[in-house]
Amino acid sequence: MMARNPAAEPPRVGNTLAELRQLRGLSLDELSRLAGVSKSMLSQIERNQANPTVAVVWRLANALGVALGTLLDGDRPTPPAITTIAGHATPSLRSPDGKCELRILGPIELAGQFEWYELTVQPGGRLESEAHEPGSREHLSVLGDGALEVRSGTDVSRLAANETARYAVDVPHAIVNPGNASVRALLVVVHPG
């Protein structure tokens, strides 16, 4: 039986491509547009289910701003010193009433440990949450004008412009906008570790 010659196999660029795309904060759609390669082809390449042509690898390398050899050699990419996430690429969540929006500012790998959000609460909006794990705390800072009401268990506090509240969230809790103008805030959730 002949030994398999690894040099005879085509290079597998999938893992490197996926890591580079994620390091740059790009979705499959965004990289597809930048490189002119279909989203389905990108997905297959990242899962090592397709071997791209040299022309496709060249377009991907150019779109990612790396040398062609970086993708072909399968080298582990070095994370950039600074990673910038475009505003349109920042995911967000809305409350059931549609009056509260949480823009997810923290990286996904820290979820469940340390999370931070930009919170916008429309007049009358309520962001209600069930109890988190024991020892969890939130830090809410009102940015600019406006006021918010914070409820933690049975305790209630009004938070004015540029003030910060720190409170337990291992009980049911809520953030309410009792005013008649939209309020922006920074919300940080710290889970026990």
mmCIF file of C-alpha atoms in Angstrom:
data_model
loop_
_atom_site.group_PDB
_atom_site.id
_atom_site.type_symbol
_atom_site.label_atom_id
_atom_site.label_comp_id
_atom_site.label_asym_id
_atom_site.label_seq_id
_atom_site.Cartn_x
_atom_site.Cartn_y
_atom_site.Cartn_z
ATOM 1 C CA MET A 1 0.000 0.000 0.000
ATOM 2 C CA MET A 2 1.367 3.413 -0.958
ATOM 3 C CA ALA A 3 1.783 6.089 1.652
ATOM 4 C CA ARG A 4 -0.310 9.173 1.070
ATOM 5 C CA ASN A 5 1.648 12.217 -0.078
ATOM 6 C CA PRO A 6 0.263 15.308 1.694
ATOM 7 C CA ALA A 7 1.951 17.548 -0.902
ATOM 8 C CA ALA A 8 -0.245 15.956 -3.589
ATOM 9 C CA GLU A 9 -3.436 17.237 -1.886
ATOM 10 C CA PRO A 10 -4.774 20.689 -2.666
ATOM 11 C CA PRO A 11 -4.274 23.277 0.061
ATOM 12 C CA ARG A 12 -7.129 23.594 2.529
ATOM 13 C CA VAL A 13 -7.846 27.269 2.967
ATOM 14 C CA GLY A 14 -11.138 26.951 4.846
ATOM 15 C CA ASN A 15 -9.976 27.364 8.452
ATOM 16 C CA THR A 16 -7.642 30.238 7.600
ATOM 17 C CA LEU A 17 -10.347 31.956 5.539
ATOM 18 C CA ALA A 18 -12.905 31.653 8.357
ATOM 19 C CA GLU A 19 -10.460 33.005 10.962
ATOM 20 C CA LEU A 20 -9.414 35.954 8.784
ATOM 21 C CA ARG A 21 -13.036 36.808 7.987
ATOM 22 C CA GLN A 22 -13.979 36.728 11.680
ATOM 23 C CA LEU A 23 -10.912 38.726 12.746
ATOM 24 C CA ARG A 24 -12.013 41.471 10.356
ATOM 25 C CA GLY A 25 -15.592 41.341 11.629
ATOM 26 C CA LEU A 26 -17.013 40.424 8.221
ATOM 27 C CA SER A 27 -20.113 38.343 7.604
ATOM 28 C CA LEU A 28 -20.227 35.846 4.739
ATOM 29 C CA ASP A 29 -22.429 38.339 2.843
ATOM 30 C CA GLU A 30 -19.936 41.171 3.288
ATOM 31 C CA LEU A 31 -16.942 39.088 2.190
ATOM 32 C CA SER A 32 -18.996 37.775 -0.733
ATOM 33 C CA ARG A 33 -19.604 41.345 -1.938
ATOM 34 C CA LEU A 34 -15.987 42.426 -1.382
ATOM 35 C CA ALA A 35 -14.467 39.435 -3.155
ATOM 36 C CA GLY A 36 -17.088 38.794 -5.820
ATOM 37 C CA VAL A 37 -17.469 35.176 -4.670
ATOM 38 C CA SER A 38 -20.887 33.693 -3.921
ATOM 39 C CA LYS A 39 -21.900 33.249 -0.288
ATOM 40 C CA SER A 40 -22.594 29.544 -0.833
ATOM 41 C CA MET A 41 -19.100 29.046 -2.313
ATOM 42 C CA LEU A 42 -17.537 30.882 0.653
ATOM 43 C CA SER A 43 -19.440 28.676 3.070
ATOM 44 C CA GLN A 44 -18.299 25.526 1.268
ATOM 45 C CA ILE A 45 -14.671 26.734 1.231
ATOM 46 C CA GLU A 46 -14.740 27.538 4.960
ATOM 47 C CA ARG A 47 -16.090 24.043 5.693
ATOM 48 C CA ASN A 48 -13.385 22.519 3.445
ATOM 49 C CA GLN A 49 -16.101 21.082 1.196
ATOM 50 C CA ALA A 50 -14.811 22.888 -1.910
ATOM 51 C CA ASN A 51 -11.335 23.582 -3.249
ATOM 52 C CA PRO A 52 -11.272 27.060 -4.749
ATOM 53 C CA THR A 53 -9.405 27.960 -7.906
ATOM 54 C CA VAL A 54 -6.312 30.146 -7.657
ATOM 55 C CA ALA A 55 -8.379 33.026 -9.086
ATOM 56 C CA VAL A 56 -10.936 32.679 -6.266
ATOM 57 C CA VAL A 57 -8.193 32.488 -3.607
ATOM 58 C CA TRP A 58 -6.573 35.584 -5.153
ATOM 59 C CA ARG A 59 -9.892 37.518 -4.962
ATOM 60 C CA LEU A 60 -10.389 36.417 -1.346
ATOM 61 C CA ALA A 61 -6.829 37.387 -0.362
ATOM 62 C CA ASN A 62 -7.278 40.835 -1.944
ATOM 63 C CA ALA A 63 -10.627 41.343 -0.216
ATOM 64 C CA LEU A 64 -9.085 40.385 3.139
ATOM 65 C CA GLY A 65 -5.905 42.408 2.564
ATOM 66 C CA VAL A 66 -3.506 39.458 2.899
ATOM 67 C CA ALA A 67 -0.924 37.830 0.661
ATOM 68 C CA LEU A 68 -2.108 34.951 -1.515
ATOM 69 C CA GLY A 69 0.322 32.654 0.319
ATOM 70 C CA THR A 70 -1.381 33.358 3.651
ATOM 71 C CA LEU A 71 -4.484 31.523 2.460
ATOM 72 C CA LEU A 72 -2.625 28.831 0.506
ATOM 73 C CA ASP A 73 -0.105 28.005 3.235
ATOM 74 C CA GLY A 74 -2.820 27.593 5.850
ATOM 75 C CA ASP A 75 -0.844 29.675 8.344
ATOM 76 C CA ARG A 76 -2.741 30.698 11.440
ATOM 77 C CA PRO A 77 -3.521 34.388 10.966
ATOM 78 C CA THR A 78 -2.081 36.843 13.432
ATOM 79 C CA PRO A 79 -4.842 38.925 14.963
ATOM 80 C CA PRO A 80 -4.496 42.595 14.083
ATOM 81 C CA ALA A 81 -3.461 44.975 16.851
ATOM 82 C CA ILE A 82 -6.721 46.858 16.310
ATOM 83 C CA THR A 83 -9.956 45.338 15.069
ATOM 84 C CA THR A 84 -12.652 47.706 13.834
ATOM 85 C CA ILE A 85 -16.277 46.626 13.537
ATOM 86 C CA ALA A 86 -18.402 48.678 11.155
ATOM 87 C CA GLY A 87 -21.550 50.203 12.626
ATOM 88 C CA HIS A 88 -23.779 48.283 10.225
ATOM 89 C CA ALA A 89 -22.072 45.020 11.310
ATOM 90 C CA THR A 90 -22.932 45.520 15.004
ATOM 91 C CA PRO A 91 -25.791 43.146 15.842
ATOM 92 C CA SER A 92 -28.754 44.391 17.820
ATOM 93 C CA LEU A 93 -31.767 43.051 19.693
ATOM 94 C CA ARG A 94 -35.192 44.596 20.259
ATOM 95 C CA SER A 95 -37.538 44.231 23.219
ATOM 96 C CA PRO A 96 -40.929 42.587 22.605
ATOM 97 C CA ASP A 97 -42.629 46.020 22.651
ATOM 98 C CA GLY A 98 -40.137 47.313 20.043
ATOM 99 C CA LYS A 99 -39.297 50.354 22.180
ATOM 100 C CA CYS A 100 -35.887 49.178 23.417
ATOM 101 C CA GLU A 101 -32.884 48.413 21.229
ATOM 102 C CA LEU A 102 -29.695 46.785 22.501
ATOM 103 C CA ARG A 103 -26.677 47.130 20.182
ATOM 104 C CA ILE A 104 -24.284 44.306 21.108
ATOM 105 C CA LEU A 105 -20.878 45.952 21.552
ATOM 106 C CA GLY A 106 -19.032 43.113 23.302
ATOM 107 C CA PRO A 107 -17.369 40.226 21.467
ATOM 108 C CA ILE A 108 -19.329 36.985 21.363
ATOM 109 C CA GLU A 109 -16.538 35.041 23.090
ATOM 110 C CA LEU A 110 -17.129 37.056 26.296
ATOM 111 C CA ALA A 111 -20.906 36.438 26.392
ATOM 112 C CA GLY A 112 -21.889 34.846 29.672
ATOM 113 C CA GLN A 113 -18.930 36.482 31.442
ATOM 114 C CA PHE A 114 -18.928 40.172 30.563
ATOM 115 C CA GLU A 115 -21.302 41.852 28.118
ATOM 116 C CA TRP A 116 -21.837 45.442 27.079
ATOM 117 C CA TYR A 117 -24.492 47.137 25.044
ATOM 118 C CA GLU A 118 -25.601 50.514 23.777
ATOM 119 C CA LEU A 119 -29.204 50.763 24.931
ATOM 120 C CA THR A 120 -31.795 53.088 23.393
ATOM 121 C CA VAL A 121 -35.160 53.269 25.163
ATOM 122 C CA GLN A 122 -38.082 55.070 23.522
ATOM 123 C CA PRO A 123 -40.669 56.900 25.680
ATOM 124 C CA GLY A 124 -42.677 54.343 27.645
ATOM 125 C CA GLY A 125 -40.238 51.571 26.739
ATOM 126 C CA ARG A 126 -39.556 48.762 29.220
ATOM 127 C CA LEU A 127 -36.667 46.313 29.109
ATOM 128 C CA GLU A 128 -37.706 43.576 31.545
ATOM 129 C CA SER A 129 -35.531 40.597 32.405
ATOM 130 C CA GLU A 130 -35.831 37.475 34.497
ATOM 131 C CA ALA A 131 -33.214 36.798 37.179
ATOM 132 C CA HIS A 132 -29.714 35.955 35.925
ATOM 133 C CA GLU A 133 -27.378 33.557 37.767
ATOM 134 C CA PRO A 134 -26.562 34.361 41.443
ATOM 135 C CA GLY A 135 -24.071 37.188 41.867
ATOM 136 C CA SER A 136 -24.748 38.838 38.459
ATOM 137 C CA ARG A 137 -24.744 42.646 38.318
ATOM 138 C CA GLU A 138 -25.538 45.346 35.771
ATOM 139 C CA HIS A 139 -24.038 48.791 35.388
ATOM 140 C CA LEU A 140 -26.239 51.305 33.580
ATOM 141 C CA SER A 141 -24.961 54.758 32.550
ATOM 142 C CA VAL A 142 -27.321 57.310 31.004
ATOM 143 C CA LEU A 143 -25.582 59.079 28.127
ATOM 144 C CA GLY A 144 -26.576 62.676 27.452
ATOM 145 C CA ASP A 145 -30.064 63.905 28.270
ATOM 146 C CA GLY A 146 -32.976 62.023 29.731
ATOM 147 C CA ALA A 147 -33.646 59.756 32.667
ATOM 148 C CA LEU A 148 -34.315 56.075 33.205
ATOM 149 C CA GLU A 149 -35.904 54.155 36.026
ATOM 150 C CA VAL A 150 -34.092 51.024 37.238
ATOM 151 C CA ARG A 151 -35.857 48.219 39.096
ATOM 152 C CA SER A 152 -34.003 45.400 40.827
ATOM 153 C CA GLY A 153 -36.320 43.089 42.732
ATOM 154 C CA THR A 154 -38.520 45.446 44.777
ATOM 155 C CA ASP A 155 -36.009 48.341 44.753
ATOM 156 C CA VAL A 156 -36.554 51.259 42.353
ATOM 157 C CA SER A 157 -34.180 54.122 41.520
ATOM 158 C CA ARG A 158 -34.383 57.011 39.063
ATOM 159 C CA LEU A 159 -31.220 57.599 37.062
ATOM 160 C CA ALA A 160 -30.640 61.117 35.659
ATOM 161 C CA ALA A 161 -28.464 62.233 32.752
ATOM 162 C CA ASN A 162 -24.806 61.175 33.077
ATOM 163 C CA GLU A 163 -25.466 59.077 36.193
ATOM 164 C CA THR A 164 -24.578 55.409 36.653
ATOM 165 C CA ALA A 165 -26.486 52.768 38.610
ATOM 166 C CA ARG A 166 -24.994 49.451 39.722
ATOM 167 C CA TYR A 167 -27.472 46.813 40.800
ATOM 168 C CA ALA A 168 -28.118 43.113 41.323
ATOM 169 C CA VAL A 169 -29.690 41.201 38.446
ATOM 170 C CA ASP A 170 -29.995 37.815 40.132
ATOM 171 C CA VAL A 171 -33.600 38.904 40.733
ATOM 172 C CA PRO A 172 -36.212 40.057 38.191
ATOM 173 C CA HIS A 173 -35.183 43.513 36.977
ATOM 174 C CA ALA A 174 -36.202 46.204 34.516
ATOM 175 C CA ILE A 175 -35.133 49.443 32.860
ATOM 176 C CA VAL A 176 -37.985 51.859 32.080
ATOM 177 C CA ASN A 177 -38.142 55.193 30.253
ATOM 178 C CA PRO A 178 -40.861 57.197 32.074
ATOM 179 C CA GLY A 179 -40.139 60.353 30.055
ATOM 180 C CA ASN A 180 -41.317 61.668 26.700
ATOM 181 C CA ALA A 181 -37.975 61.546 24.849
ATOM 182 C CA SER A 182 -35.701 58.740 23.709
ATOM 183 C CA VAL A 183 -32.814 57.940 26.111
ATOM 184 C CA ARG A 184 -29.430 56.373 25.258
ATOM 185 C CA ALA A 185 -27.415 54.450 27.819
ATOM 186 C CA LEU A 186 -24.469 52.126 28.159
ATOM 187 C CA LEU A 187 -25.373 48.796 29.777
ATOM 188 C CA VAL A 188 -22.716 46.447 31.136
ATOM 189 C CA VAL A 189 -23.581 42.986 32.489
ATOM 190 C CA VAL A 190 -21.046 41.220 34.709
ATOM 191 C CA HIS A 191 -21.597 37.541 35.415
ATOM 192 C CA PRO A 192 -19.866 35.844 38.371
ATOM 193 C CA GLY A 193 -16.759 34.031 37.365
#
